[in-house]
mmCIF file of C-alpha atoms in Angstrom:
data_model
loop_
_atom_site.group_PDB
_atom_site.id
_atom_site.type_symbol
_atom_site.label_atom_id
_atom_site.label_comp_id
_atom_site.label_asym_id
_atom_site.label_seq_id
_atom_site.Cartn_x
_atom_site.Cartn_y
_atom_site.Cartn_z
ATOM 1 C CA MET A 235 11.904 -5.271 5.518
ATOM 2 C CA LYS A 236 8.935 -3.057 5.472
ATOM 3 C CA PHE A 237 8.540 0.119 3.415
ATOM 4 C CA GLN A 238 7.369 2.965 5.406
ATOM 5 C CA SER A 239 5.622 6.366 4.185
ATOM 6 C CA LYS A 240 4.181 9.176 5.764
ATOM 7 C CA ILE A 241 0.768 10.301 4.481
ATOM 8 C CA GLN A 242 -0.947 13.423 5.421
ATOM 9 C CA VAL A 243 -4.428 13.285 6.931
ATOM 10 C CA ARG A 244 -6.445 15.931 5.078
ATOM 11 C CA TRP A 245 -9.327 18.087 6.224
ATOM 12 C CA ASP A 246 -11.588 16.492 3.202
ATOM 13 C CA ASP A 247 -10.882 12.876 4.497
ATOM 14 C CA LEU A 248 -13.138 13.652 7.364
ATOM 15 C CA ASP A 249 -16.720 12.560 7.625
ATOM 16 C CA ALA A 250 -19.962 13.836 9.339
ATOM 17 C CA PHE A 251 -18.680 11.988 12.612
ATOM 18 C CA ASN A 252 -15.470 14.284 12.347
ATOM 19 C CA HIS A 253 -13.118 10.778 11.733
ATOM 20 C CA VAL A 254 -11.556 9.789 8.774
ATOM 21 C CA ASN A 255 -13.988 8.252 6.377
ATOM 22 C CA ASN A 256 -13.548 4.569 5.493
ATOM 23 C CA ALA A 257 -12.524 5.026 2.017
ATOM 24 C CA ALA A 258 -9.632 7.521 2.670
ATOM 25 C CA TYR A 259 -7.545 4.328 4.186
ATOM 26 C CA LEU A 260 -7.692 2.856 0.768
ATOM 27 C CA THR A 261 -6.489 6.316 -0.655
ATOM 28 C CA TYR A 262 -3.486 6.206 2.108
ATOM 29 C CA ILE A 263 -2.239 2.811 1.044
ATOM 30 C CA GLN A 264 -2.392 3.700 -2.618
ATOM 31 C CA GLU A 265 -0.183 6.741 -2.003
ATOM 32 C CA ALA A 266 2.134 4.823 0.117
ATOM 33 C CA ARG A 267 2.266 2.139 -2.679
ATOM 34 C CA ALA A 268 3.128 4.916 -5.160
ATOM 35 C CA ASP A 269 5.867 6.293 -2.877
ATOM 36 C CA MET A 270 7.273 2.724 -2.693
ATOM 37 C CA ILE A 271 7.285 1.873 -6.569
ATOM 38 C CA TRP A 272 7.532 4.949 -8.007
ATOM 39 C CA TYR A 273 8.562 8.240 -5.876
ATOM 40 C CA SER A 274 11.077 7.022 -3.439
ATOM 41 C CA ARG A 275 12.843 5.014 -6.117
ATOM 42 C CA ILE A 276 13.053 7.896 -8.548
ATOM 43 C CA ALA A 277 14.549 9.759 -5.684
ATOM 44 C CA GLN A 278 17.217 7.345 -5.141
ATOM 45 C CA GLY A 279 18.046 7.450 -8.912
ATOM 46 C CA LYS A 280 16.291 3.906 -9.834
ATOM 47 C CA LYS A 281 13.573 3.520 -12.202
ATOM 48 C CA ALA A 282 10.185 2.881 -11.120
ATOM 49 C CA ILE A 283 9.206 -0.847 -10.639
ATOM 50 C CA LEU A 284 5.808 -2.535 -10.853
ATOM 51 C CA ALA A 285 4.115 0.704 -12.367
ATOM 52 C CA ASP A 286 1.829 -1.714 -14.426
ATOM 53 C CA MET A 287 -0.006 -3.371 -11.658
ATOM 54 C CA VAL A 288 -3.605 -3.072 -10.770
ATOM 55 C CA VAL A 289 -5.578 -3.962 -7.441
ATOM 56 C CA ALA A 290 -7.458 -7.146 -7.621
ATOM 57 C CA ARG A 291 -8.673 -7.029 -4.008
ATOM 58 C CA ASN A 292 -8.592 -5.011 -0.708
ATOM 59 C CA GLU A 293 -9.356 -6.037 2.907
ATOM 60 C CA VAL A 294 -9.429 -3.516 5.902
ATOM 61 C CA ASP A 295 -9.835 -3.947 9.406
ATOM 62 C CA TYR A 296 -10.483 -0.925 11.117
ATOM 63 C CA LEU A 297 -9.095 -0.637 14.772
ATOM 64 C CA ILE A 298 -8.790 2.566 15.890
ATOM 65 C CA PRO A 299 -10.649 5.823 14.485
ATOM 66 C CA LEU A 300 -8.461 8.522 13.036
ATOM 67 C CA TYR A 301 -9.760 11.882 14.108
ATOM 68 C CA ASN A 302 -9.294 15.430 12.798
ATOM 69 C CA GLY A 303 -6.825 16.432 10.014
ATOM 70 C CA GLY A 304 -3.471 18.083 9.462
ATOM 71 C CA TYR A 305 -1.204 15.511 10.700
ATOM 72 C CA GLU A 306 0.380 12.546 9.114
ATOM 73 C CA VAL A 307 0.039 8.787 9.609
ATOM 74 C CA GLU A 308 2.816 5.945 8.952
ATOM 75 C CA VAL A 309 1.875 3.350 6.359
ATOM 76 C CA HIS A 310 4.069 0.103 6.747
ATOM 77 C CA ILE A 311 4.038 -1.960 3.785
ATOM 78 C CA TRP A 312 5.414 -5.378 3.247
ATOM 79 C CA CYS A 313 5.044 -8.448 0.658
ATOM 80 C CA SER A 314 3.321 -11.374 2.245
ATOM 81 C CA ARG A 315 2.886 -13.708 -1.124
ATOM 82 C CA VAL A 316 4.578 -13.668 -4.495
ATOM 83 C CA GLY A 317 2.953 -15.627 -7.188
ATOM 84 C CA ASN A 318 3.564 -15.864 -10.956
ATOM 85 C CA ALA A 319 1.535 -12.789 -11.979
ATOM 86 C CA SER A 320 0.093 -11.446 -8.655
ATOM 87 C CA PHE A 321 1.277 -10.673 -5.304
ATOM 88 C CA ASP A 322 -0.243 -9.820 -1.876
ATOM 89 C CA LEU A 323 0.826 -6.503 -0.170
ATOM 90 C CA GLU A 324 -0.079 -5.776 3.522
ATOM 91 C CA TYR A 325 -0.318 -2.576 5.434
ATOM 92 C CA GLU A 326 -0.409 -0.992 8.743
ATOM 93 C CA ILE A 327 -1.671 2.252 9.509
ATOM 94 C CA ARG A 328 0.078 3.978 12.498
ATOM 95 C CA THR A 329 0.023 6.900 14.583
ATOM 96 C CA ALA A 330 1.653 7.672 18.079
ATOM 97 C CA GLU A 331 -1.875 6.668 19.129
ATOM 98 C CA GLY A 332 -1.136 3.016 17.948
ATOM 99 C CA LEU A 333 -2.134 1.037 15.171
ATOM 100 C CA HIS A 334 -5.391 2.399 13.365
ATOM 101 C CA ALA A 335 -5.920 -0.339 10.579
ATOM 102 C CA ARG A 336 -4.376 -3.420 9.048
ATOM 103 C CA LEU A 337 -5.171 -3.799 5.200
ATOM 104 C CA LYS A 338 -4.348 -6.139 2.623
ATOM 105 C CA SER A 339 -4.291 -5.973 -1.230
ATOM 106 C CA VAL A 340 -3.881 -8.486 -3.910
ATOM 107 C CA GLN A 341 -1.939 -6.974 -6.705
ATOM 108 C CA VAL A 342 -1.932 -8.110 -10.446
ATOM 109 C CA CYS A 343 0.816 -7.240 -12.946
ATOM 110 C CA VAL A 344 -0.579 -6.220 -16.394
ATOM 111 C CA ASP A 345 0.710 -6.136 -19.784
ATOM 112 C CA MET A 346 -0.290 -2.670 -20.905
ATOM 113 C CA GLU A 347 -0.486 -3.319 -24.564
ATOM 114 C CA THR A 348 -2.699 -6.493 -24.143
ATOM 115 C CA LYS A 349 -4.556 -5.321 -20.926
ATOM 116 C CA ARG A 350 -4.193 -8.781 -19.648
ATOM 117 C CA SER A 351 -2.289 -10.191 -16.737
ATOM 118 C CA ARG A 352 1.427 -10.991 -17.045
ATOM 119 C CA ARG A 353 4.211 -12.564 -15.429
ATOM 120 C CA LEU A 354 6.261 -11.211 -12.729
ATOM 121 C CA ARG A 355 9.832 -10.295 -13.875
ATOM 122 C CA ASP A 356 12.740 -11.511 -11.983
ATOM 123 C CA GLU A 357 13.703 -7.960 -10.851
ATOM 124 C CA GLU A 358 10.233 -7.564 -9.645
ATOM 125 C CA LYS A 359 10.135 -10.686 -7.538
ATOM 126 C CA GLU A 360 13.772 -9.487 -6.213
ATOM 127 C CA PHE A 361 11.960 -6.247 -5.222
ATOM 128 C CA LEU A 362 9.031 -8.043 -3.597
ATOM 129 C CA LEU A 363 11.429 -10.488 -1.720
ATOM 130 C CA GLY A 364 13.191 -7.627 -0.270
ATOM 131 C CA ILE A 365 10.209 -6.377 1.431
ATOM 132 C CA PHE A 366 8.851 -10.170 2.265
ATOM 133 C CA GLU A 367 7.502 -11.055 5.461
ATOM 134 C CA GLU A 368 5.353 -14.261 6.466
ATOM 135 C CA ASN A 369 1.931 -13.653 7.332
ATOM 136 C CA LYS A 370 1.731 -12.714 11.256
#
């Protein structure tokens, strides 16, 4: 099942063409990812999970420009690959106007003491499999 988060489009996300700057899309998925692994879990009385991961790669396909600020976009997140120490998350940014962007990130779990990659724990794999969907 996909995770869904609503993210506010801010005035300072706009560029000289009055549309959302390309870099803001990465901020939107970062905020949605933090909601998924941290804020929504805390609100449910659960502990944060995968809080010690880093982004190893991002891919973005821009489809329909986002114009203006002051409204929310929906960010849908799902896992499309689970490895030993890394996993892939995929995203769609949507509004009532349609699908604005498709994104993908490769996340790597990190041991905070050694600053090196570490293996996924069983509960982390279980969490990721709960939002797992095959590539489209």
